[in-house]
Structures are given as structure tokens and as C-alpha cells.
Coordinates of C-alpha atoms (C1' of nucleotides) in Angstrom, one line a residue:
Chain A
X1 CA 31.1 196.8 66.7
X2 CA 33.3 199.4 68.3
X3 CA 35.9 196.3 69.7
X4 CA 38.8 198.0 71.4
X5 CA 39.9 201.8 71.6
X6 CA 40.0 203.3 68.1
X7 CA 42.8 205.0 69.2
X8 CA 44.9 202.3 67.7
X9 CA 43.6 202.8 64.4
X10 CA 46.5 204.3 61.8
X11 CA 46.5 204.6 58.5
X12 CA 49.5 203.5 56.4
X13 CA 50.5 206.8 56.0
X14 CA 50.6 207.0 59.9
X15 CA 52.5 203.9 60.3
X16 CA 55.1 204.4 58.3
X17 CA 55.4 207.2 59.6
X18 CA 55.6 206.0 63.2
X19 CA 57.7 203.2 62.5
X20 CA 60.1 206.1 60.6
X21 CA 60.0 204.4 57.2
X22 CA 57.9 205.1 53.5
X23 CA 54.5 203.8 53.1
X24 CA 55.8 202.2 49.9
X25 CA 58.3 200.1 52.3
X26 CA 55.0 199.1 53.8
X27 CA 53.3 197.9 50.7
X28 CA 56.8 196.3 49.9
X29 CA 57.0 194.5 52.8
X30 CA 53.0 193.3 52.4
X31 CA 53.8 192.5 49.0
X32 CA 56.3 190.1 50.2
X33 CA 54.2 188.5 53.1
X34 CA 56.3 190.5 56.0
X35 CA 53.4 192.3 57.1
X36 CA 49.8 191.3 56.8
X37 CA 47.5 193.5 54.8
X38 CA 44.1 194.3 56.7
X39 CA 40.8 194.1 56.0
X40 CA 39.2 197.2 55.4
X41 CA 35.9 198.0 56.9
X42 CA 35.6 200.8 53.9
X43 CA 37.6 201.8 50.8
X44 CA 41.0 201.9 53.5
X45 CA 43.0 199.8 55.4
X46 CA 43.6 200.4 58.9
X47 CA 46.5 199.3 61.2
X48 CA 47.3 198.9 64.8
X49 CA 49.7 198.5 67.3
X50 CA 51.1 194.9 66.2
X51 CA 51.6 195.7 62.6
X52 CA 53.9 198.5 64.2
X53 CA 55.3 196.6 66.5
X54 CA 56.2 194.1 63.6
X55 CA 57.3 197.1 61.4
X56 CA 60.0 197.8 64.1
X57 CA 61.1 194.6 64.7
X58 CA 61.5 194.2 61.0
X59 CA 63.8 197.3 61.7
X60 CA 65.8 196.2 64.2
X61 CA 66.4 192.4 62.6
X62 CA 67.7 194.2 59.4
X63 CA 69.7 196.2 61.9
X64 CA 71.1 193.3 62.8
X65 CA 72.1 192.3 59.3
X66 CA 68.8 189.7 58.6
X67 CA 67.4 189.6 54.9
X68 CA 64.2 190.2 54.5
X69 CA 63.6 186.5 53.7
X70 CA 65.0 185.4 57.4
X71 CA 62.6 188.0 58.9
X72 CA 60.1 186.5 57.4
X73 CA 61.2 183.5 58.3
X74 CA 61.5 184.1 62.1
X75 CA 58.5 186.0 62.1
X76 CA 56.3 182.6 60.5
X77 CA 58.0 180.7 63.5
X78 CA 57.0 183.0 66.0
X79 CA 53.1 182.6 64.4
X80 CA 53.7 179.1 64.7
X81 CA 55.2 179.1 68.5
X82 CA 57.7 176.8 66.5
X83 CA 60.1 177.2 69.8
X84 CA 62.3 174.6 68.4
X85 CA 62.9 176.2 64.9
X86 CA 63.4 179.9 66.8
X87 CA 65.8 178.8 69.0
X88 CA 67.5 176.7 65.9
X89 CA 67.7 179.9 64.0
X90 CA 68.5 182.0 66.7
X91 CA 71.0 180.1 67.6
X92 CA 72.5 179.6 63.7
X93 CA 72.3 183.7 63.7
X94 CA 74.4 184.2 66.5
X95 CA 77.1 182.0 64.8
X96 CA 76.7 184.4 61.6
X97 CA 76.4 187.5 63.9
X98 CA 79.7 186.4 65.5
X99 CA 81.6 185.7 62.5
X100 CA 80.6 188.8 61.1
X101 CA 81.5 190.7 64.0
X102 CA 84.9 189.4 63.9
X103 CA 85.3 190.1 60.2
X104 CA 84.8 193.6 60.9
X105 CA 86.9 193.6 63.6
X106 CA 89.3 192.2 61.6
X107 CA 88.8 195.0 58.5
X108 CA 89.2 197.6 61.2
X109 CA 92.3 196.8 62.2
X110 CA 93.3 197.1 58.3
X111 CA 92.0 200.4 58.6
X112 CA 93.3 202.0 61.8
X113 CA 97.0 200.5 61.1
X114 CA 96.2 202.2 57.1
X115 CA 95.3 204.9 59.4
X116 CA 98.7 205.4 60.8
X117 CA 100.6 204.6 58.3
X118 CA 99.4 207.2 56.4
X119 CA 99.5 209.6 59.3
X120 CA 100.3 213.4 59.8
X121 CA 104.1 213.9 58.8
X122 CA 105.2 210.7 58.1
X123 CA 106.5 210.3 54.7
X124 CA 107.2 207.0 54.0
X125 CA 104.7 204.4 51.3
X126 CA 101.2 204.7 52.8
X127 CA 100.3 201.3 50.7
X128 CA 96.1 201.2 51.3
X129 CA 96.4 197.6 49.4
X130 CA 99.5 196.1 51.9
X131 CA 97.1 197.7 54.8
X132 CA 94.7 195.0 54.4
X133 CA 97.3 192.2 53.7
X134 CA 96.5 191.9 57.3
X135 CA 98.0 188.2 58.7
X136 CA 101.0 187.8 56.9
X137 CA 101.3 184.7 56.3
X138 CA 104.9 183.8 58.8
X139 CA 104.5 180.4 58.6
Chain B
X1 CA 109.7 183.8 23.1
X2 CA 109.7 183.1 26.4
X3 CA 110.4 186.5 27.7
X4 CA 110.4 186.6 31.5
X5 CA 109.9 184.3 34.3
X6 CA 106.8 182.9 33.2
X7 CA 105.6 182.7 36.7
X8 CA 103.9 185.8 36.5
X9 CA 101.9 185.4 33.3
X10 CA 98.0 184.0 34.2
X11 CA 95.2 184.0 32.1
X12 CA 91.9 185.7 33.3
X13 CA 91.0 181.8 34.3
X14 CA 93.8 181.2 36.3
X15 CA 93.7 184.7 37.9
X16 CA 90.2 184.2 38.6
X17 CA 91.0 180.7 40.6
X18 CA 93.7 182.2 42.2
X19 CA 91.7 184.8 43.7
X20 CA 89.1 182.6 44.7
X21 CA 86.3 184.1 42.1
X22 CA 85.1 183.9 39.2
X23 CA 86.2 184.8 35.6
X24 CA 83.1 186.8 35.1
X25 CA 83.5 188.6 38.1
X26 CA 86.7 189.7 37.0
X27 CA 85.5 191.0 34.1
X28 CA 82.7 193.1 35.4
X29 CA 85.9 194.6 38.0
X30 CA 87.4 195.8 35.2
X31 CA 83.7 196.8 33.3
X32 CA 83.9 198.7 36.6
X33 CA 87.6 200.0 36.5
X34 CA 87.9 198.2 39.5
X35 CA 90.7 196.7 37.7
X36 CA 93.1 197.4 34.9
X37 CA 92.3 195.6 31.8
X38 CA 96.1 194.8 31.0
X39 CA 97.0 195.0 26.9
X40 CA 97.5 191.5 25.2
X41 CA 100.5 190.6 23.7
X42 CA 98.1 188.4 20.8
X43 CA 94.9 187.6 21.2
X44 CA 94.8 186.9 25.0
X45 CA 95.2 189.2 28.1
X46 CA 97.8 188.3 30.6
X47 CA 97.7 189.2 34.3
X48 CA 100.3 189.2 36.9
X49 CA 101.3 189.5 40.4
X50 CA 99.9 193.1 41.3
X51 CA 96.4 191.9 39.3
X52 CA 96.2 189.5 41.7
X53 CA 96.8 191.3 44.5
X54 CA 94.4 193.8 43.9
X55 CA 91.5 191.0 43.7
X56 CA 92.8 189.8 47.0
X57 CA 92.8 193.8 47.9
X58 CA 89.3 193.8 46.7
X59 CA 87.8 190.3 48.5
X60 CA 89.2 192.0 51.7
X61 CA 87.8 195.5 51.5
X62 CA 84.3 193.9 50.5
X63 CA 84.3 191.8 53.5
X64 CA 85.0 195.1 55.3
X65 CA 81.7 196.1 54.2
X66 CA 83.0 198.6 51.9
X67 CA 81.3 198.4 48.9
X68 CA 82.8 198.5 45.5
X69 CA 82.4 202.3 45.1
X70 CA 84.3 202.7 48.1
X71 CA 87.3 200.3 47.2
X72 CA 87.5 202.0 43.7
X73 CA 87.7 205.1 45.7
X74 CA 90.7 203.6 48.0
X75 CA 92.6 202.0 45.1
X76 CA 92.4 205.8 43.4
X77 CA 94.0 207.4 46.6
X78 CA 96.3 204.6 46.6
X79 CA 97.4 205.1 43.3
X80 CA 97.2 208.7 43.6
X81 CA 99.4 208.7 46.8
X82 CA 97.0 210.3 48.4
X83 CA 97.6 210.3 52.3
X84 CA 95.7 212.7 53.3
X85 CA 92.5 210.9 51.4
X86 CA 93.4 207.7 52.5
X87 CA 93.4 209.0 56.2
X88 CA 90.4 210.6 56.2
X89 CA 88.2 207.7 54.5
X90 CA 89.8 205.4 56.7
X91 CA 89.1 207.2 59.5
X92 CA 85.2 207.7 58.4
X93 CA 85.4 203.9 57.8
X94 CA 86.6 203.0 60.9
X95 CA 83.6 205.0 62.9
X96 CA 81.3 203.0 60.6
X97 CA 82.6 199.4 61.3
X98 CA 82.2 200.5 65.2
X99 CA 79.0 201.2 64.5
X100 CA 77.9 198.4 63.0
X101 CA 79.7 196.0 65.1
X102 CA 77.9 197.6 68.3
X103 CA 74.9 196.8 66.2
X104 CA 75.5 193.2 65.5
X105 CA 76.7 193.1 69.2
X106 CA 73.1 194.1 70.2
X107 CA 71.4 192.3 67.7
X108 CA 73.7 188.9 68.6
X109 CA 72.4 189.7 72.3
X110 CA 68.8 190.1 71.3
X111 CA 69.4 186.7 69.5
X112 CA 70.9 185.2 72.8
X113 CA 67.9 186.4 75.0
X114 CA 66.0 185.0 72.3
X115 CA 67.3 181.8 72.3
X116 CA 67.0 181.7 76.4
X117 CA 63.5 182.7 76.5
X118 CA 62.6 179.8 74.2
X119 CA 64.8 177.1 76.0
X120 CA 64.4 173.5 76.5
X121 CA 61.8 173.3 78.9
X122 CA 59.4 176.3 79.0
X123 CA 56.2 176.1 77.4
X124 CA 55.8 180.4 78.3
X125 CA 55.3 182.3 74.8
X126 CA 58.7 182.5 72.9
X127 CA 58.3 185.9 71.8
X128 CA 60.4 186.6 69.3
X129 CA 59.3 190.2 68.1
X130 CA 59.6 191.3 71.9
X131 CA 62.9 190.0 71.9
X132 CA 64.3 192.6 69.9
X133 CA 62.5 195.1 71.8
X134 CA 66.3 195.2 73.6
X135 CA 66.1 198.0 75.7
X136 CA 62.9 197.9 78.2
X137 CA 61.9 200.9 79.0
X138 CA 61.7 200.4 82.4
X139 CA 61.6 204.1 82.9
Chain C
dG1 C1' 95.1 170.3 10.8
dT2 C1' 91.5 169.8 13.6
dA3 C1' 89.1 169.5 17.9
dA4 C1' 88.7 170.9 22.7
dG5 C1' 88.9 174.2 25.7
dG6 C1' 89.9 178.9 27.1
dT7 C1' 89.4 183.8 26.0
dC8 C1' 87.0 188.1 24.3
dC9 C1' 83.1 191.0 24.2
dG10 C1' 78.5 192.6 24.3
dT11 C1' 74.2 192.0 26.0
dA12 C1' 70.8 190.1 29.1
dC13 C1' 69.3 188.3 33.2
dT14 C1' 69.3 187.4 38.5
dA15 C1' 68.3 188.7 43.4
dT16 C1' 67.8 192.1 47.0
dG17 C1' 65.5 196.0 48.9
dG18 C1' 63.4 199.3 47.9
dT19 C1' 61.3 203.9 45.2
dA20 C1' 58.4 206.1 41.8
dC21 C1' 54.2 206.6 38.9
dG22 C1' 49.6 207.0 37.3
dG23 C1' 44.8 206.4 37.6
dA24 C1' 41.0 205.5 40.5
dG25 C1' 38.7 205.6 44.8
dT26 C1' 37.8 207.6 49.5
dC27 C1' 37.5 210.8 53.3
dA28 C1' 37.2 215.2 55.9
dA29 C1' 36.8 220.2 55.9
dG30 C1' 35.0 224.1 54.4
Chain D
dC1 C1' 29.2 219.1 47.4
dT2 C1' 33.6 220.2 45.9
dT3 C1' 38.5 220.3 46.7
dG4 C1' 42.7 218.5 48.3
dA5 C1' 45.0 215.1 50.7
dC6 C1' 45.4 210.6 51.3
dT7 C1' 44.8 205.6 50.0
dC8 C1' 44.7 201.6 46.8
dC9 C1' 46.8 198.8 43.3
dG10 C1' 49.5 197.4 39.6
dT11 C1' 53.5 198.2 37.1
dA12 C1' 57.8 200.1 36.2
dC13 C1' 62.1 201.6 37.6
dC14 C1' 66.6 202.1 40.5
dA15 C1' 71.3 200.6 42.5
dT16 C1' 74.3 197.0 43.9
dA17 C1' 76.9 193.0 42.9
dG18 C1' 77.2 189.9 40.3
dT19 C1' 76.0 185.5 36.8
dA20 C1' 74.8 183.6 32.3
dC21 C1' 74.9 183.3 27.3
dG22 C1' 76.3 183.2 22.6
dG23 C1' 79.2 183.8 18.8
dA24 C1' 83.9 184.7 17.4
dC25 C1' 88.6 184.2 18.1
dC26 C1' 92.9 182.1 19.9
dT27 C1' 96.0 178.2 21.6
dT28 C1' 97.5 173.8 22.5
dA29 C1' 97.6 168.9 22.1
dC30 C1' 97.0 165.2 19.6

DNA sequence: GTAAGGTCCGTACTATGGTACGGAGTCAAG
DNA sequence: CTTGACTCCGTACCATAGTACGGACCTTAC
């Protein structure tokens, strides 16, 4: 039985390519119960367009400073239509994502006034470890 | 012999608590040359102000995303006096935390329309890969 | 003067996220 | 119907950033 267009058939070599990573990521990440491994209808496996959809949203939540292990998570509650538990996470993530986001905000500023204290003519102490004594404490 | 204000003297233990990590950490800084490993006067080292700065120096940077390699790099330029260095990497630094802040910033966003789509009420799919699918084509 | 607790040092182990390797099977082209 | 590329699978290995362990030594208090 021919079900749906073959042209959605890839081989894991075509998929990782397509989703821009190395078919050993692949096995790593089926290893690890990220991506499902298919059934084969001979001695090879063949994928379509969800495992690369998955593939790239795997991507784009490590992008987006997930572990693996909260991917996995996220991606069991989407299985599940757990609505509650996504929106609980999602909602947890954006707390971290924030936080994070201010840290490096924070850390930049180190940087850009290292930056200028270190900059073109000036001659004075350029002190990289002062530079990120950031908020002095003046209580 | 009391030699000096012994404010300044901490064992690895105490330097460790003050800087908020723990003893063995410190030791694989200085397995790392992350951090001098200061002579002993007898059988036990002793560590002072500037140690401790450094750890803090260290705990900063990291939380900056740099990684370790890259703060042993900074505290070389700073102890090199190297301006021109210290520019330059912060300056390559400094594009990288905007870059990875405008990623957080999607993926945050992603999280937020995530968290929408699967509010209160609705009983409509939840889906949670699409939702990092940010930017629709909607060529 | 001894016992508890801290230090010293090397080595080993952990978790995370892959990457590499080797042998066997499979598939498509020529 | 063979060759070469690709797949399958297990196992081993890598870097990063620690954490743990065990025996010896030192220090301090009682």
C-alpha cells in the first residue's frame, strides 16, 4: 500500500541533511527518545515530513537555550495534548528565558564599559576584572 | 608570628564559601590555571583578597556565557596589560551576547505564543512544535 | 597528646551533547 | 551481478565543567 505521496520519503542521510545537522545527531537524538525511529518496510528506515519538522523544532528550542531533556519533555506533552503541563512549562521558560536575558544584558554592559576603558589612546588601567565588578555595592 | 593583618589570610575552605563555590571547584581553577596556586608558608596554602576577586571575576564572566577558555584568555590580557586584546575580545563578545539575547528574545516570544495558543479555555490543538515555527511564511 | 576536622593531591567519575568507528547489510547504477 | 555509496547498530571517544574519593598530612582544641 502506496499511502500518501512517496515524495516525503527521506532517508536519514536526507534528513539530516535537510534539517542542516549530522545523521549521527539523528541517531543521538533517537537514541535518547527525541525522535522516533521508524519502521522499516526493508533493511532502511525512512522519514517524513514530521520527523523534520521535529528535527527543527528541536533546533530552534536548543536555540533558545532548552536541554535536550526539556525538549523532550515539551515534545511528550505536546503527544499528550497535556495543555496544562505546556502552558506550565512554557510559562516556567519564559521566567528562565527572561532572567537569562537580563544576565546577558547585564554581562554586556561589563563588556562595552571594558570596552571603553580600554579604548584607542587612552592610557590609563584597563582592569578586565574591575570591568565586571559591575554594581558597586554604594550602599 | 602573626605577620600581617590576618584579615587577608583564608584557607581554600573559606575562599571557596566566600566565593560562593566549592572547594573542589577551586582546585580544578587552578588544575586549569584559571587560578594561581599561591605557595604555603607550612603545610597549607593561603589565599587572599585578589584570589578572591578573581573567583568573583570568574562566577561573573561564566554567567556572561563565556566559558572558561575564554575567561583564562581575559585574565591573560589582563595580566598582560593587553588593551588592545582586551578590546577586541570584548568587542567580539559583545556581538555574541546580542546575538544570543535576540535569540532568547525570539525564543521567549515563541514561548509566549505558546502559552496563548494553549490558554484557559480552548480545546483547539496546542501545538507546540508549530509554535516555534516563529516566522510564518506568509510569503 | 590525641582526636576532629581541614587541607593536599592524584585519580576517577558524572552529565551533557554530540562525534567517530567498524563491521554488516542494503540499494541503485552500470 | 558487482561496485560503491549509503544505512544499521553497538560501542567508544571527545570537550566542557565540574564532583567525588581516598590516603596522607597539618592544625587546633580539648
Amino acid at each position: 500500500m502506496v499511502r500518501s505521496q512517496a515524495g516525503e520519503t527521506l532517508t536519514i542521510g536526507k534528513l539530516a541533511a535537510a534539517a542542516g545537522v549530522g545523521v549521527e545527531t539523528v541517531r543521538f537524538y533517537q537514541r535518547n527518545g527525541l525522535l522516533a525511529v521508524p519502521s522499516r518496510r526493508s533493511g532502511i528506515r525512512h522519514y517524513g515530513e514530521s520527523e523534520l519538522r521535529r528535527l527543527r523544532f528541536i533546533k530552534q528550542a536548543q536555540a533558545a537555550s532548552f536541554t535536550l531533556a526539556e525538549i523532550a519533555e515539551l515534545l511528550e506533552l505536546d503527544a499528550g495534548e497535556d495543555r496544562e503541563g505546556a502552558r506550565t512549562l512554557a510559562k516556567s521558560r519564559i521566567e528562565a528565558s527572561n532572567k537569562k536575558i537580563a544576565e546577558l544584558e547585564r554581562a554586556r554592559d561589563s563588556l562595552k564599559r571594558l570596552a571603553r576603558q580600554c579604548g584607542e589612546g587612552s592610557t590609563g588601567p584597563c582592569p578586565i576584572l574591575s570591568a565586571f565588578e559591575a554594581k558597586k555595592p554604594r550602599t
